[in-house]
XYZ file of C-alpha atoms in Angstrom:
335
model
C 81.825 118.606 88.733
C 81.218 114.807 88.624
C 82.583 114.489 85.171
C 85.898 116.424 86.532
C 86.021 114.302 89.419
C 86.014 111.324 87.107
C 88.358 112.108 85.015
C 91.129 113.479 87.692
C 90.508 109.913 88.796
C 91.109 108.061 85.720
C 93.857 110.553 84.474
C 95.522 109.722 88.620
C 96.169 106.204 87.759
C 98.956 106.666 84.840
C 100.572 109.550 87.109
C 100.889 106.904 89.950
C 102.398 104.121 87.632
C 104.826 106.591 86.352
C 105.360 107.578 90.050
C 105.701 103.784 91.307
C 107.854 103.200 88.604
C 110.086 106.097 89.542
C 110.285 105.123 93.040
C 111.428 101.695 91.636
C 114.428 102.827 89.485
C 115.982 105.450 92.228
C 115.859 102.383 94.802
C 117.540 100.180 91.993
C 120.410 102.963 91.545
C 120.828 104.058 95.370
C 124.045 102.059 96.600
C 123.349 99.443 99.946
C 122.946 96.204 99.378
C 120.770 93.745 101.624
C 123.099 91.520 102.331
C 125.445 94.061 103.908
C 124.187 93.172 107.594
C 124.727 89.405 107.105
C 127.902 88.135 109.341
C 131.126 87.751 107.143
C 131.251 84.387 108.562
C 128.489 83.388 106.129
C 129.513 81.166 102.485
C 129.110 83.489 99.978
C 127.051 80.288 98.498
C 124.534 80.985 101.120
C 124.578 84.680 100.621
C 123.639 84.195 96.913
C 120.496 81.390 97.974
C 119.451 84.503 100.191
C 119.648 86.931 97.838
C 117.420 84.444 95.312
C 115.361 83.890 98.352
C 114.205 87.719 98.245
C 113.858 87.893 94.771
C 116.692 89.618 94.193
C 117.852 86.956 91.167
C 114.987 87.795 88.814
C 115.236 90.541 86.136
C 114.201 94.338 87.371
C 111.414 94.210 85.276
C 110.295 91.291 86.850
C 110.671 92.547 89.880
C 108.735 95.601 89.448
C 105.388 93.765 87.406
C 105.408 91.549 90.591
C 105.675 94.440 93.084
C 102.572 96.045 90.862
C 100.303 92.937 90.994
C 101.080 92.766 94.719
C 99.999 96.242 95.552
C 97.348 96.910 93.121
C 95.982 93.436 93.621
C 96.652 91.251 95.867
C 96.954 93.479 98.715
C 93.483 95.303 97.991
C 92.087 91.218 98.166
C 93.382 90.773 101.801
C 91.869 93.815 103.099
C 88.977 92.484 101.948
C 89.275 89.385 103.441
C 90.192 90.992 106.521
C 86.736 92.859 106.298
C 84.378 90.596 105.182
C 85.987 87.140 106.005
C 86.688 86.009 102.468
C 88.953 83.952 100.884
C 90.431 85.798 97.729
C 94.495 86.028 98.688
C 94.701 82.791 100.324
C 97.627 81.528 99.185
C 98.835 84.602 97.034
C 101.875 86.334 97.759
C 101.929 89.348 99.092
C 104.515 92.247 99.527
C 107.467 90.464 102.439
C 109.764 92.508 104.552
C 113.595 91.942 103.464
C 114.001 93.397 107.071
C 111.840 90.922 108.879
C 109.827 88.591 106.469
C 106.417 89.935 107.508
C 103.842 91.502 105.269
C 104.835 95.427 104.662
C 101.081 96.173 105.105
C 100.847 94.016 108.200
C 103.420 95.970 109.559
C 101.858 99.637 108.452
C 98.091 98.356 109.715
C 100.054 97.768 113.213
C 102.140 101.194 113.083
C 99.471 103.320 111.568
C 97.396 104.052 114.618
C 100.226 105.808 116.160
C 100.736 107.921 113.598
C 97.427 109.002 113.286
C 96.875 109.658 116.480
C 99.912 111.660 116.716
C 100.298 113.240 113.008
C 96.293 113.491 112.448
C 95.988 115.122 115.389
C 98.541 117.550 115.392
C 97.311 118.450 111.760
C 93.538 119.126 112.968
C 94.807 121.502 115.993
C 97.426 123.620 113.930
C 94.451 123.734 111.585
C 92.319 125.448 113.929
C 94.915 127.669 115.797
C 95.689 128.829 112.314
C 93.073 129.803 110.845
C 91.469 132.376 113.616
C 95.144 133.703 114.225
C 95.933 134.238 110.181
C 92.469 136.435 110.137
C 92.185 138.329 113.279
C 96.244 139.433 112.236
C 94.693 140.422 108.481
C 91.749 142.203 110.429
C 94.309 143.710 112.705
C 96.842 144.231 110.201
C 100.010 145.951 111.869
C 98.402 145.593 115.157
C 100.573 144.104 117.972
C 98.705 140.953 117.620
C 99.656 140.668 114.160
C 103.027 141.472 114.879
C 103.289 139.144 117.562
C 102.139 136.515 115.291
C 104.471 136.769 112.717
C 107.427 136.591 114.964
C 105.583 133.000 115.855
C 104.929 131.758 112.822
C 108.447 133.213 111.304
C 109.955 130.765 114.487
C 107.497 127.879 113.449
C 109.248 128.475 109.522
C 112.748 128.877 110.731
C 113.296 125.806 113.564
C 113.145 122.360 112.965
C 111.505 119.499 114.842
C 114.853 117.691 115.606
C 115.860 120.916 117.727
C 112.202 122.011 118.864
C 111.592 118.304 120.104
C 114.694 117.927 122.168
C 114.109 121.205 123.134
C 110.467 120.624 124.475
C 112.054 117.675 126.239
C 114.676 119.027 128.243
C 112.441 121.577 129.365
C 108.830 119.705 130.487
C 110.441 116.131 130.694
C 113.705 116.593 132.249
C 113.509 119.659 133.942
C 110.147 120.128 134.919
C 108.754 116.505 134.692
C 105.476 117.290 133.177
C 105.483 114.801 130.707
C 107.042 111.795 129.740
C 110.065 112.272 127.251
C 109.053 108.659 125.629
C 105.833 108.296 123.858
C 104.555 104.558 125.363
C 103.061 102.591 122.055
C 102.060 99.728 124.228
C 99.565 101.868 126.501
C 95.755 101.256 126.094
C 93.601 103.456 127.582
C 90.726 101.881 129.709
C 89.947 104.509 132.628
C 89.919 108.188 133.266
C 94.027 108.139 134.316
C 95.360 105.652 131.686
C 93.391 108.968 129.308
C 95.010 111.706 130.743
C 98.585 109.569 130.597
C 98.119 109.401 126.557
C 97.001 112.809 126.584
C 100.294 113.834 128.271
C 102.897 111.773 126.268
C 100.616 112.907 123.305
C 101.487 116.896 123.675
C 105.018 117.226 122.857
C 104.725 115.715 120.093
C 101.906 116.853 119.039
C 102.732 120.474 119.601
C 106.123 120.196 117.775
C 104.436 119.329 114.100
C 101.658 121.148 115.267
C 104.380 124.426 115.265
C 104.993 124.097 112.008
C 101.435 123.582 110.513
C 100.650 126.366 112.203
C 102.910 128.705 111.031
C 102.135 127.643 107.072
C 98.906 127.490 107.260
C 98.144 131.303 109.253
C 100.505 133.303 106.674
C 98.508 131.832 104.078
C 95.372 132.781 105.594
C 96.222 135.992 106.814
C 97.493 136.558 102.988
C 94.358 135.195 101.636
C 92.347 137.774 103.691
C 94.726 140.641 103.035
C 93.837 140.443 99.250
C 89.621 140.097 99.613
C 89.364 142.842 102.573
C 89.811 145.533 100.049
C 88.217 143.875 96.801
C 85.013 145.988 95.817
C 82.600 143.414 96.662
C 83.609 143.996 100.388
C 82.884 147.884 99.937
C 79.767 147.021 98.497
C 78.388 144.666 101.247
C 79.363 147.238 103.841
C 77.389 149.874 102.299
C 74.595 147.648 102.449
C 74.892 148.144 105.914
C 75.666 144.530 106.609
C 77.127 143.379 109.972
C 81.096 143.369 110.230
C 80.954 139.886 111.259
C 79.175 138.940 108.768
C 81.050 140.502 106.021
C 84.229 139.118 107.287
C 83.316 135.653 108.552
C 80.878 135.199 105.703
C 81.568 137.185 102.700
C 85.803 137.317 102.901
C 86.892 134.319 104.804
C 84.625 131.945 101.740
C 86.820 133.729 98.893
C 90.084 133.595 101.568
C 89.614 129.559 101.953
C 90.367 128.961 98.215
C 93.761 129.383 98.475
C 94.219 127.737 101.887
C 92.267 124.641 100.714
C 95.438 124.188 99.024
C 97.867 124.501 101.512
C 95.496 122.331 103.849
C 95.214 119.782 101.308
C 98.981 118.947 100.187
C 100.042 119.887 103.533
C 98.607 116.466 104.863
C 101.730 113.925 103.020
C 103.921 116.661 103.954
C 103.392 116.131 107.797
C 103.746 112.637 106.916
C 106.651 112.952 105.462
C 108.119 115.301 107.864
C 106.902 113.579 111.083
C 109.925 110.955 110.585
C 112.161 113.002 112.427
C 109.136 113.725 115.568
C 108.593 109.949 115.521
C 112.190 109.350 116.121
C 112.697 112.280 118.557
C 109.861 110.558 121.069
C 110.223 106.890 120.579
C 106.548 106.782 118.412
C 106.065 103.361 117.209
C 104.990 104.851 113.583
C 105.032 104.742 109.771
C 108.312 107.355 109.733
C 109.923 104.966 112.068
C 109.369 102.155 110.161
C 110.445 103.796 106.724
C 113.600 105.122 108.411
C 114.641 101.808 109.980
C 113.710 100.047 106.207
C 115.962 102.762 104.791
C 118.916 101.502 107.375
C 118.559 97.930 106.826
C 118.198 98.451 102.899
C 114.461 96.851 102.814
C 113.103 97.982 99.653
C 110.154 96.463 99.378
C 109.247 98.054 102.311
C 110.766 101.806 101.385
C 108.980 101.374 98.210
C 105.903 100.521 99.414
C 105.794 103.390 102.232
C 106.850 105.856 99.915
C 104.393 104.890 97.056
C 102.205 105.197 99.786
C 102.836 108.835 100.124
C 102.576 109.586 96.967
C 99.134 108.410 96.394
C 98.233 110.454 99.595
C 100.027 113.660 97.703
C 97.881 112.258 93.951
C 94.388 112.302 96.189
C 94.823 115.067 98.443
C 95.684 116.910 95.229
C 92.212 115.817 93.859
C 90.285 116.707 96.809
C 91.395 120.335 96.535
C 90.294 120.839 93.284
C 86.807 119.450 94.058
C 86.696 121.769 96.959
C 87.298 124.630 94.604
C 83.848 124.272 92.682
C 82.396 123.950 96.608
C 83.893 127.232 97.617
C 83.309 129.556 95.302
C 80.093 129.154 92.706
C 82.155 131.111 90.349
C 84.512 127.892 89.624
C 82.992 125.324 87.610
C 84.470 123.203 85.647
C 83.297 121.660 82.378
């Protein structure tokens, strides 16, 4: 297991080069230009110093060797000397904004919170509302639970977030004023009411990406557990005169989990990914409203950056699945 685990890691950093460098040459080809929000007033002298200014004169090549360095490099040395008051990057440069001359990661460490809070936790809880529904509806298979929980999770598939979030706030924040229809970035918590504040601006949201992880993850499950309940192995530890909870919980749902583990796994950059719309919807102060604002104002040093980003989340979360395998089931080892 270690020696796979080694070399998925060694064999992950060509696949994220060639990933990076992909990511480079689609943002070189897409059409925008930088200097499209600069007033037509300005020389055209000074639009060209500006356009040096960001880098833009040097070769793509160039370009792309720096960006490496300051990602791979010089980045990982100011998080250091963030941590352990070093040193190492004074004076290097690091990744700028085009959009607003600040450090992309500067910008992501202040954003990220948000997102986690919001996109983490929405993750964990349609995590755990999947799972039990996806194998009580196996169990029950046909039942009117199971029924009733495919018409949910077929919803879940079939509507957006940009209708189920407008949706959500119409309802609870307009009509019923339950909770707020803006999510409030600048609130701290620091008593018992400021906490049950970020728990209410935290539900819509949460419950809208939480609707779709939800309805993945339970078909899978419930999919998963349709194909052990009837293996032999089942049979045989009923005969035994085992418990049925134990047989089900124990003996099934270990052998279901394989499968799931994926869908867990690469699910996580996918509700990254898709929480750019949620973010929007309710005002979060996030990483999906930052790459959507760098994608309007043509900042590609930031769009690369975030995007690279997700892709080594995809590239790890990838990795972390297939180590889980061997954990799962003792019949998976690999050599």
């Amino acid at each position: 297991m270690l020696t796979f685990t080694i070399r998925r890691l060694v064999l992950a950093v060509p696949t994220l080069l060639f990933i990076s460098l992909v990511i480079f040459l689609l943002l070189e080809l897409a059409p925008g230009d930088p200097m499209a929000q600069v007033p037509l007033t300005v020389p055209p002298d000074v639009k060209e110093r500006m356009r040096e200014a960001l880098g833009l004169g040097q070769p793509a090549h160039v370009r792309f060797f720096k960006w490496l360095t300051q990602f791979f490099w010089i980045e990982p040395q100011v998080l250091i000397d963030n941590w352990f008051g070093t040193s190492l990057a004074e004076g290097e440069q690091r990744i700028l904004s085009w959009q607003s001359r600040a450090p992309v990661m500067d910008i992501v460490a202040e954003r990220l919170p948000q997102t986690l809070w919001v996109v983490g936790l929405s993750y964990v809880v349609g995590i755990l509302i999947a799972l039990p529904i996806g194998i009580y509806s196996a169990y029950r298979q046909y039942s009117v639970f199971d029924q009733a929980g495919t018409f949910v999770t077929m919803v879940g598939f079939s509507i957006p977030p940009f209708f189920t979030g407008p949706l959500l706030i119409m309802i609870f924040a307009v009509q019923l004023g339950w909770f707020p229809s803006v999510y409030d970035t600048t609130h701290r918590v620091s008593d018992w009411d400021s906490f049950v504040f970020q728990l209410r601006q935290m539900i819509m949201p949460v419950m809208v990406l939480a609707l779709q992880t939800t309805a993945q993850i339970s078909r899978f499950m419930r999919a998963s557990m349709l194909d052990n309940l009837h293996q032999d192995y089942v049979r045989t530890a009923r005969a035994k005169g085992l418990p049925e909870a134990r047989v089900v919980m124990i003996h099934v749902l270990r052998n279901s989990m394989i499968p799931v583990v994926t869908a867990i796994a690469l699910g996580v950059p996918n509700v990254f990914g898709g929480a750019i719309i949620t973010e929007i919807v309710f005002k979060v102060n996030g990483i999906g409203d930052q790459l959507l604002n760098a994608l309007l104002a043509n900042d590609l040093p930031s769009v690369q950056t975030l995007t690279f980003m997700i892709a080594v989340l995809i590239v790890t979360f990838n990795i972390i699945a297939d180590v889980l395998y061997g954990l799962l089931d003792p019949r998976i080892r690999y050599d």
